[in-house]
Short mmCIF file of C-alpha atoms in Angstrom, two decimals:
data_model
loop_
_atom_site.label_atom_id
_atom_site.label_comp_id
_atom_site.label_asym_id
_atom_site.label_seq_id
_atom_site.Cartn_x
_atom_site.Cartn_y
_atom_site.Cartn_z
CA MET A 392 -77.02 174.00 23.84
CA SER A 393 -74.72 176.93 24.19
CA GLY A 394 -71.05 176.40 24.04
CA ARG A 395 -71.20 174.07 21.13
CA ARG A 396 -69.33 175.09 18.08
CA ALA A 397 -67.04 177.48 19.97
CA ALA A 398 -65.55 179.37 17.09
CA LEU A 399 -62.13 178.09 16.15
CA LYS A 400 -59.62 180.91 16.19
CA ALA A 401 -57.63 181.13 13.02
CA ILE A 402 -53.97 180.59 13.74
CA ASP A 403 -51.27 181.92 11.49
CA TRP A 404 -48.83 179.01 11.64
CA LEU A 405 -46.16 180.88 9.69
CA ALA A 406 -46.03 183.77 12.11
CA PHE A 407 -46.16 181.33 14.97
CA ALA A 408 -43.26 179.38 13.52
CA GLU A 409 -41.19 182.54 13.24
CA ARG A 410 -41.49 183.24 16.91
CA VAL A 411 -40.42 179.81 18.04
CA PRO A 412 -36.81 179.75 19.28
CA SER A 413 -34.60 177.05 17.88
CA ASN A 414 -34.45 175.03 21.06
CA GLN A 415 -38.22 174.55 21.10
CA ARG A 416 -38.64 173.72 17.47
CA VAL A 417 -39.15 170.02 18.10
CA MET A 418 -42.05 170.68 20.44
CA PHE A 419 -43.55 173.08 17.96
CA ASN A 420 -43.40 170.49 15.20
CA ALA A 421 -45.04 167.93 17.44
CA LEU A 422 -47.83 170.38 18.24
CA LYS A 423 -48.34 171.16 14.60
CA THR A 424 -48.57 167.51 13.55
CA ARG A 425 -51.01 166.81 16.36
CA THR A 426 -53.17 169.75 15.40
CA ASP A 427 -53.13 168.71 11.76
CA ALA A 428 -54.18 165.18 12.66
CA ILE A 429 -57.05 166.43 14.79
CA SER A 430 -58.33 168.85 12.17
CA ALA A 431 -58.06 166.19 9.47
CA LYS A 432 -60.16 163.86 11.60
CA LEU A 433 -62.69 166.61 12.16
CA ALA A 434 -62.89 167.41 8.48
CA SER A 435 -63.46 163.76 7.59
CA LEU A 436 -66.68 163.59 9.64
CA PRO A 437 -69.76 165.19 8.08
CA GLU A 438 -71.49 167.65 10.32
CA THR A 439 -74.77 165.77 10.70
CA PRO A 440 -75.34 162.12 10.12
CA PRO A 441 -77.52 161.17 7.14
CA ALA A 442 -81.23 161.28 7.97
CA ILE A 443 -83.16 158.04 8.47
CA ASP A 444 -85.93 157.45 5.94
CA TRP A 445 -88.79 156.73 8.34
CA SER A 446 -91.52 156.34 5.73
CA TYR A 447 -89.67 153.51 4.00
CA TYR A 448 -89.20 151.70 7.24
CA ARG A 449 -92.78 152.25 8.23
CA SER A 450 -93.90 150.56 5.05
CA ALA A 451 -91.30 147.81 5.20
CA VAL A 452 -91.38 146.69 8.81
CA ALA A 453 -94.40 144.53 9.58
CA LYS A 454 -94.39 144.92 13.31
CA ALA A 455 -96.89 147.51 14.21
CA GLY A 456 -95.69 150.51 16.09
CA LEU A 457 -92.04 149.42 16.17
CA VAL A 458 -91.02 152.03 13.68
CA ASP A 459 -93.16 154.68 15.33
CA GLU A 460 -91.68 153.89 18.69
CA PHE A 461 -88.17 154.05 17.30
CA GLU A 462 -88.91 157.32 15.58
CA LYS A 463 -90.35 158.86 18.70
CA LYS A 464 -87.45 157.78 20.84
CA PHE A 465 -84.91 158.82 18.25
CA LYS A 466 -86.35 162.28 17.91
CA ALA A 467 -86.50 162.71 21.63
CA LEU A 468 -82.89 161.66 22.13
CA GLN A 469 -80.51 164.38 23.25
CA ILE A 470 -76.92 163.51 22.75
CA PRO A 471 -74.98 164.95 25.64
CA GLU A 472 -72.21 167.30 24.73
CA PRO A 473 -68.78 166.08 25.73
CA VAL A 474 -67.61 167.86 28.82
CA ASP A 475 -64.75 170.30 28.45
CA THR A 476 -62.23 169.59 31.19
CA GLN A 477 -59.13 171.05 29.61
CA THR A 478 -59.98 174.62 28.76
CA SER A 479 -59.78 175.81 32.33
CA LYS A 480 -56.40 174.15 32.71
CA ILE A 481 -55.23 175.80 29.55
CA ASN A 482 -56.44 179.16 30.78
CA ALA A 483 -54.60 178.66 34.03
CA GLN A 484 -51.48 177.75 32.09
CA GLU A 485 -51.88 180.85 30.03
CA VAL A 486 -52.14 183.06 33.08
CA GLU A 487 -49.00 181.51 34.50
CA ALA A 488 -47.19 181.85 31.24
CA ASN A 489 -48.18 185.48 31.02
CA LYS A 490 -46.81 186.10 34.45
CA SER A 491 -43.51 184.42 33.77
CA ALA A 492 -43.30 186.14 30.41
CA LEU A 493 -43.76 189.56 31.98
CA ASP A 494 -41.12 188.60 34.51
CA PHE A 495 -38.74 187.60 31.78
CA VAL A 496 -39.40 190.77 29.83
CA GLU A 497 -38.69 192.84 32.92
CA LYS A 498 -35.39 191.09 33.50
CA SER A 499 -34.57 191.33 29.85
CA LYS A 500 -35.19 195.06 29.92
CA VAL A 501 -32.90 195.42 32.91
CA ARG A 502 -30.23 193.52 31.03
CA VAL A 503 -30.73 195.70 27.99
CA VAL A 504 -30.29 198.83 30.11
CA GLU A 505 -27.07 197.42 31.54
CA TYR A 506 -25.75 196.53 28.13
CA GLU A 507 -26.62 199.93 26.78
CA LYS A 508 -24.87 201.66 29.65
CA GLU A 509 -21.73 199.63 29.02
CA LEU A 510 -22.00 200.27 25.32
CA GLU A 511 -22.16 204.02 25.97
CA LYS A 512 -19.14 203.84 28.18
CA PHE A 513 -17.17 201.97 25.55
CA LYS A 514 -18.25 204.23 22.74
CA ASN A 515 -17.30 207.37 24.64
CA MET A 516 -13.92 206.13 25.74
CA ILE A 517 -10.92 208.11 24.55
CA PRO A 518 -8.88 206.28 21.92
CA PHE A 519 -6.05 204.19 23.27
CA ASP A 520 -3.24 206.23 21.82
CA GLN A 521 -4.42 209.27 23.72
CA MET A 522 -4.77 207.45 27.00
CA THR A 523 -2.42 207.60 29.94
CA ILE A 524 -1.94 204.77 32.39
CA GLU A 525 -4.22 206.56 34.81
CA ASP A 526 -6.92 206.87 32.17
CA LEU A 527 -6.53 203.19 31.41
CA ASN A 528 -6.94 202.30 35.07
CA GLU A 529 -10.06 204.41 35.22
CA ALA A 530 -11.61 202.82 32.18
CA PHE A 531 -10.59 199.26 33.01
CA PRO A 532 -10.18 198.95 36.76
CA GLU A 533 -8.75 195.47 36.37
CA THR A 534 -5.56 196.89 34.88
CA LYS A 535 -4.76 198.87 38.01
CA LEU A 536 -1.58 197.59 39.60
CA ASP A 537 -1.87 197.01 43.32
CA LYS A 538 1.21 198.81 44.57
CA VAL A 539 0.33 198.21 48.20
CA LYS A 540 0.02 194.44 48.01
CA TYR A 541 2.97 194.02 45.66
CA PRO A 542 5.27 196.91 46.38
CA TYR A 543 7.99 195.73 44.01
CA TRP A 544 7.86 195.70 40.23
CA PRO A 545 6.05 194.16 38.42
CA HIS A 546 3.38 194.77 41.04
CA LYS A 547 1.56 191.56 40.31
CA PRO A 548 2.30 187.92 41.08
CA ILE A 549 4.95 186.57 38.71
CA ALA A 550 2.75 183.68 37.68
CA SER A 551 0.16 186.02 36.16
CA LEU A 552 2.59 187.73 33.78
CA MET B 941 17.41 217.31 27.44
CA LEU B 942 18.18 213.64 27.34
CA SER B 943 14.76 212.98 25.88
CA ARG B 944 15.63 215.23 22.95
CA LEU B 945 18.89 213.34 22.41
CA VAL B 946 16.90 210.22 21.80
CA PHE B 947 14.62 211.97 19.32
CA LEU B 948 17.76 212.76 17.24
CA SER B 949 17.66 211.92 13.54
CA ALA B 950 15.17 209.11 14.00
CA ASN B 951 12.19 211.26 13.27
CA SER B 952 9.87 208.32 13.10
CA LEU B 953 9.98 207.76 16.83
CA ARG B 954 6.43 208.43 17.97
CA SER B 955 5.21 208.58 21.50
CA SER B 956 6.21 205.16 22.76
CA GLY B 957 4.52 203.91 25.89
CA LEU B 958 7.27 204.42 28.39
CA ILE B 959 8.62 207.78 27.34
CA GLY B 960 5.31 209.14 26.21
CA ALA B 961 3.73 208.30 29.50
CA GLY B 962 6.63 209.86 31.33
CA LEU B 963 6.26 213.06 29.37
CA VAL B 964 2.57 213.16 29.76
CA GLN B 965 2.73 212.36 33.42
CA ALA B 966 5.14 215.23 33.72
CA SER B 967 2.61 217.53 32.12
CA ARG B 968 -0.29 215.90 33.96
CA SER B 969 1.30 216.64 37.31
CA LEU B 970 0.90 220.29 36.51
CA GLN B 971 -2.85 219.84 36.55
CA THR B 972 -2.98 220.04 40.29
CA SER B 973 -6.66 220.73 40.88
CA SER B 974 -8.61 217.87 42.41
CA GLN B 975 -11.33 217.91 39.77
CA ARG B 976 -11.11 215.69 36.74
CA LEU B 977 -10.03 217.88 33.90
CA ALA B 978 -10.42 217.34 30.20
CA PRO B 979 -8.29 214.54 28.84
CA VAL B 980 -4.73 215.53 28.17
CA PRO B 981 -4.29 216.53 24.54
CA PRO B 982 -2.47 213.95 22.41
CA LEU B 983 1.27 214.10 22.20
CA PRO B 984 2.78 215.79 19.17
CA ASP B 985 4.07 213.42 16.49
CA HIS B 986 7.57 214.78 16.45
CA GLY B 987 9.69 216.26 19.19
CA GLY B 988 11.03 219.76 19.16
CA LYS B 989 13.38 220.45 16.28
CA VAL B 990 17.08 220.33 17.11
CA ARG B 991 20.14 221.22 15.10
CA HIS B 992 23.14 218.94 15.17
CA GLY B 993 21.17 216.70 17.54
CA LEU B 994 21.96 218.92 20.49
CA ILE B 995 20.95 222.49 20.14
CA PRO B 996 17.24 223.39 19.93
CA GLU B 997 16.04 225.54 17.06
CA GLU B 998 14.64 228.08 19.47
CA LEU B 999 18.13 229.37 20.20
CA PHE B 1000 18.74 230.04 16.52
CA GLU B 1001 15.35 231.70 16.18
CA PHE B 1002 16.03 233.76 19.26
CA LEU B 1003 19.38 235.00 18.03
CA TYR B 1004 18.44 235.46 14.37
CA PRO B 1005 17.05 239.04 14.57
CA LYS B 1006 20.20 240.37 16.24
CA THR B 1007 23.00 238.30 14.78
CA GLY B 1008 21.60 236.65 11.66
CA VAL B 1009 22.35 233.14 10.56
CA THR B 1010 25.92 232.81 11.81
CA GLY B 1011 25.21 234.23 15.26
CA PRO B 1012 24.75 231.03 17.26
CA TYR B 1013 27.72 229.41 15.51
CA MET B 1014 29.95 232.33 16.49
CA LEU B 1015 28.61 232.06 20.01
CA GLY B 1016 29.35 228.33 20.11
CA THR B 1017 32.84 228.73 18.64
CA GLY B 1018 33.62 231.57 21.00
CA LEU B 1019 32.49 229.56 24.03
CA ILE B 1020 34.57 226.52 23.03
CA VAL B 1021 37.68 228.60 22.36
CA TYR B 1022 37.19 230.40 25.70
CA LEU B 1023 36.87 227.10 27.61
CA LEU B 1024 39.95 225.62 25.94
CA SER B 1025 42.20 228.65 26.19
CA LYS B 1026 41.40 229.36 29.80
CA GLU B 1027 41.81 225.67 30.53
CA LEU B 1028 38.39 225.66 32.11
CA TYR B 1029 38.02 222.43 30.13
CA VAL B 1030 41.29 220.49 30.42
CA ILE B 1031 42.25 218.22 27.53
CA ASN B 1032 43.39 214.87 28.90
CA HIS B 1033 43.04 211.19 27.99
CA GLU B 1034 39.37 211.27 28.86
CA THR B 1035 38.83 213.74 26.05
CA ILE B 1036 40.13 211.09 23.62
CA TYR B 1037 37.79 208.50 25.13
CA ALA B 1038 34.88 210.93 24.85
CA ILE B 1039 35.69 211.67 21.21
CA CYS B 1040 36.00 207.97 20.26
CA ILE B 1041 32.92 206.82 22.14
CA GLY B 1042 30.96 209.83 20.90
CA THR B 1043 31.88 209.02 17.31
CA ILE B 1044 30.79 205.43 17.71
CA ILE B 1045 27.53 206.41 19.37
CA VAL B 1046 26.69 208.98 16.73
CA TYR B 1047 27.55 206.52 13.95
CA GLY B 1048 25.44 203.79 15.56
CA VAL B 1049 22.39 205.95 16.10
CA LYS B 1050 22.60 207.47 12.65
CA LYS B 1051 22.82 204.08 10.99
CA TYR B 1052 20.41 201.99 13.07
CA GLY B 1053 18.32 204.54 14.83
CA ALA B 1054 15.40 204.39 12.44
CA THR B 1055 15.06 200.62 12.42
CA VAL B 1056 15.30 200.33 16.18
CA ALA B 1057 12.70 203.06 16.58
CA ALA B 1058 10.39 201.31 14.14
CA PHE B 1059 10.78 198.02 15.96
CA ILE B 1060 9.99 199.54 19.32
CA ASP B 1061 7.04 201.33 17.81
CA SER B 1062 5.75 198.10 16.40
CA ILE B 1063 5.81 196.50 19.84
CA ASN B 1064 3.75 199.31 21.19
CA GLU B 1065 1.46 199.24 18.20
CA GLU B 1066 0.79 195.59 18.84
CA LYS B 1067 -0.24 196.28 22.39
CA VAL B 1068 -2.53 199.07 21.35
CA ALA B 1069 -3.96 196.99 18.52
CA LYS B 1070 -4.71 194.13 20.88
CA ALA B 1071 -6.44 196.45 23.27
CA GLN B 1072 -8.38 198.02 20.43
CA ALA B 1073 -9.41 194.63 19.09
CA ALA B 1074 -10.62 193.61 22.52
CA LYS B 1075 -12.57 196.82 22.82
CA ASP B 1076 -14.15 196.40 19.36
CA SER B 1077 -15.13 192.83 19.98
CA HIS B 1078 -16.67 193.82 23.28
CA ILE B 1079 -18.67 196.57 21.61
CA SER B 1080 -19.93 194.20 18.94
CA PHE B 1081 -20.76 191.62 21.59
CA LEU B 1082 -22.79 194.18 23.50
CA THR B 1083 -24.71 195.31 20.42
CA GLU B 1084 -25.42 191.70 19.54
CA ALA B 1085 -26.57 190.99 23.07
CA ILE B 1086 -28.94 193.94 22.91
CA GLU B 1087 -30.26 192.68 19.58
CA ASN B 1088 -30.81 189.23 20.99
CA GLU B 1089 -32.63 190.53 24.02
CA LYS B 1090 -34.95 192.57 21.83
CA LYS B 1091 -35.55 189.54 19.65
CA GLU B 1092 -36.36 187.41 22.67
CA GLN B 1093 -38.82 190.01 23.85
CA TRP B 1094 -40.50 189.93 20.46
CA ARG B 1095 -40.64 186.16 20.62
CA VAL B 1096 -42.27 186.23 24.00
CA GLU B 1097 -45.06 188.36 22.59
CA GLY B 1098 -46.21 185.41 20.53
CA ARG B 1099 -46.97 183.27 23.56
CA GLY B 1100 -50.71 183.72 23.16
CA MET B 1101 -50.64 181.76 19.93
CA LEU B 1102 -49.62 178.60 21.69
CA PHE B 1103 -52.60 178.73 23.96
CA ASP B 1104 -54.93 179.56 21.12
CA ALA B 1105 -53.65 176.51 19.32
CA LYS B 1106 -54.24 174.37 22.39
CA ARG B 1107 -57.76 175.66 22.88
CA ASN B 1108 -58.48 175.08 19.22
CA ASN B 1109 -57.31 171.53 19.57
CA VAL B 1110 -59.55 170.96 22.53
CA ALA B 1111 -62.57 172.45 20.73
CA MET B 1112 -61.89 170.32 17.69
CA LEU B 1113 -61.63 167.19 19.76
CA LEU B 1114 -64.92 167.94 21.50
CA GLU B 1115 -66.63 168.61 18.20
CA THR B 1116 -65.27 165.41 16.74
CA ASN B 1117 -66.47 163.48 19.71
CA TYR B 1118 -69.95 164.96 19.48
CA ARG B 1119 -70.23 164.15 15.80
CA GLU B 1120 -69.03 160.65 16.38
CA ARG B 1121 -71.72 160.14 18.98
CA GLN B 1122 -74.42 161.38 16.64
CA HIS B 1123 -73.21 159.11 13.91
CA MET B 1124 -73.10 156.20 16.26
CA VAL B 1125 -76.69 156.73 17.37
CA THR B 1126 -77.99 156.98 13.82
CA ASN B 1127 -76.07 153.94 12.71
CA GLU B 1128 -77.29 151.83 15.58
CA VAL B 1129 -80.93 152.73 14.99
CA LYS B 1130 -80.57 151.99 11.32
CA ARG B 1131 -78.98 148.66 12.06
CA ARG B 1132 -81.80 147.63 14.29
CA LEU B 1133 -84.46 148.58 11.74
CA ASP B 1134 -82.56 146.81 9.00
CA TYR B 1135 -82.35 143.79 11.23
CA GLN B 1136 -86.08 143.74 11.63
CA ILE B 1137 -86.57 143.94 7.89
CA ALA B 1138 -84.03 141.22 7.24
CA LEU B 1139 -85.72 139.08 9.84
CA GLN B 1140 -89.04 139.53 8.12
CA HIS B 1141 -87.62 138.56 4.74
CA LEU B 1142 -86.06 135.49 6.24
CA ASN B 1143 -89.30 134.45 7.84
CA ARG B 1144 -91.17 134.92 4.57
CA ARG B 1145 -88.71 132.84 2.65
CA LEU B 1146 -88.75 130.05 5.16
CA GLN B 1147 -92.52 129.97 5.12
CA GLN B 1148 -92.60 129.82 1.36
CA GLU B 1149 -90.11 127.06 1.15
CA HIS B 1150 -91.84 125.09 3.83
CA MET B 1151 -95.15 125.41 2.09
CA ILE B 1152 -93.74 124.34 -1.25
CA ASN B 1153 -92.12 121.34 0.34
CA TRP B 1154 -95.36 120.41 2.09
CA VAL B 1155 -97.42 120.70 -1.07
CA GLU B 1156 -94.97 118.61 -3.03
CA LYS B 1157 -94.89 115.97 -0.37
CA ASN B 1158 -98.64 115.76 -0.24
CA VAL B 1159 -99.00 115.57 -3.96
CA ILE B 1160 -96.49 112.81 -4.22
CA SER B 1161 -98.06 110.87 -1.38
CA SER B 1162 -101.50 111.30 -2.89
CA ILE B 1163 -100.56 109.53 -6.06
CA THR B 1164 -102.14 106.04 -5.31
CA PRO B 1165 -100.74 102.90 -6.99
CA GLN B 1166 -103.97 102.60 -8.98
CA GLN B 1167 -103.56 106.02 -10.47
CA GLU B 1168 -99.95 105.28 -11.20
CA LYS B 1169 -100.80 102.21 -13.30
CA GLU B 1170 -103.47 104.13 -15.18
CA SER B 1171 -101.15 107.03 -15.92
CA ILE B 1172 -98.37 104.68 -17.11
CA ALA B 1173 -100.85 102.89 -19.50
CA LYS B 1174 -102.04 106.23 -20.76
CA CYS B 1175 -98.49 107.34 -21.36
CA ILE B 1176 -97.74 104.17 -23.38
CA ALA B 1177 -100.86 104.68 -25.49
CA ASP B 1178 -99.90 108.27 -26.13
CA LEU B 1179 -96.41 107.24 -27.10
CA LYS B 1180 -97.82 104.69 -29.58
CA VAL B 1181 -100.00 107.37 -31.18
CA LEU B 1182 -97.07 109.71 -31.35
CA ALA B 1183 -94.88 107.05 -32.91
CA LYS B 1184 -97.54 106.39 -35.56
CA THR B 1185 -97.85 110.08 -36.42
CA THR B 1186 -94.13 110.52 -36.72
CA GLN B 1187 -93.86 107.37 -38.89
CA ALA B 1188 -96.56 108.79 -41.09
CA LYS B 1189 -94.79 112.10 -41.29
CA ALA B 1190 -91.49 110.51 -42.13
CA ALA B 1191 -93.13 108.36 -44.86
CA ALA B 1192 -94.91 111.39 -46.31
#
């Protein structure tokens, strides 16, 4: 049957662990323990069951033909492979995750561009002791005093002094 | 002129916020074009040099080539004498007030000018330092934020591993299940065959025992009373013979 023994992809758990952010560490640990349990169970089962010694049974069992019948039926038996219901779901999840990841990366890139722009602005600012009040208002618009709304000194509501 | 009076002997007075801005705004207003020009150059550390707190050095420099060192002093003395003699400046009680108050002011500024200037400077320094600290922390915050974003992007790249792990798990479970089924089949067949063999052994044993019992029973029942008497008499006779032989042996 094809599809049996789908090759297990080797997973580098160390590299995987590095990439896990701290808020998902618990889930990662749970996944790891589960995986370890499953692989331990797999390793404990031998690949093929021990063969049945038909000649011994043929000589030992008195009933004629019983052993032969058993042997025939046993050899003809095809054990059905367990059906794989989850892989398609996992693939769908992966596609979704890829989409949202690309989304996130896009947004992250936009944020990085913003940050870098601000960083440039800050780095290229003239030093404070060479600034005038007008320069300060240009660089930090929030320091500009609204002389129209508050025409009298200190040009801002007293409570915010 | 008044600004120079303040600069006086307190040479440490740097461009404080108020006065500095005023000066600079004065010079900025000369940049009348509508375009943004280069930032105004920083203010000089010290104001123009003055002699006696009142008269700028430039006058002395200006007059030096023609009249030498004493020129401006002669000019000053001549002017004062002219004003007094022509009574263009009248000496009255206000002169006395001016002299007294002037003396006090000069004494006060000379004695405390430096400390007051330093104190005012420190206030301004604090403001600037606070602003600078805010700016630095903001810069470091931005760089950190950029770092974090890059790190998160790197993390996201590892998302495939999760799904590989999941698929592996599924494959392993399927494999385990398949093997378990195989084992189960083999074990069941074996059990049935072993059962047959055990059944056979049991049958055999029962037959044997039954037969033995039957034979024994028959033998016992076939011993007639006649035979029993005969065998008992024979046994007694044998015993007598045996007793005789052992007596003989013991005597010998």
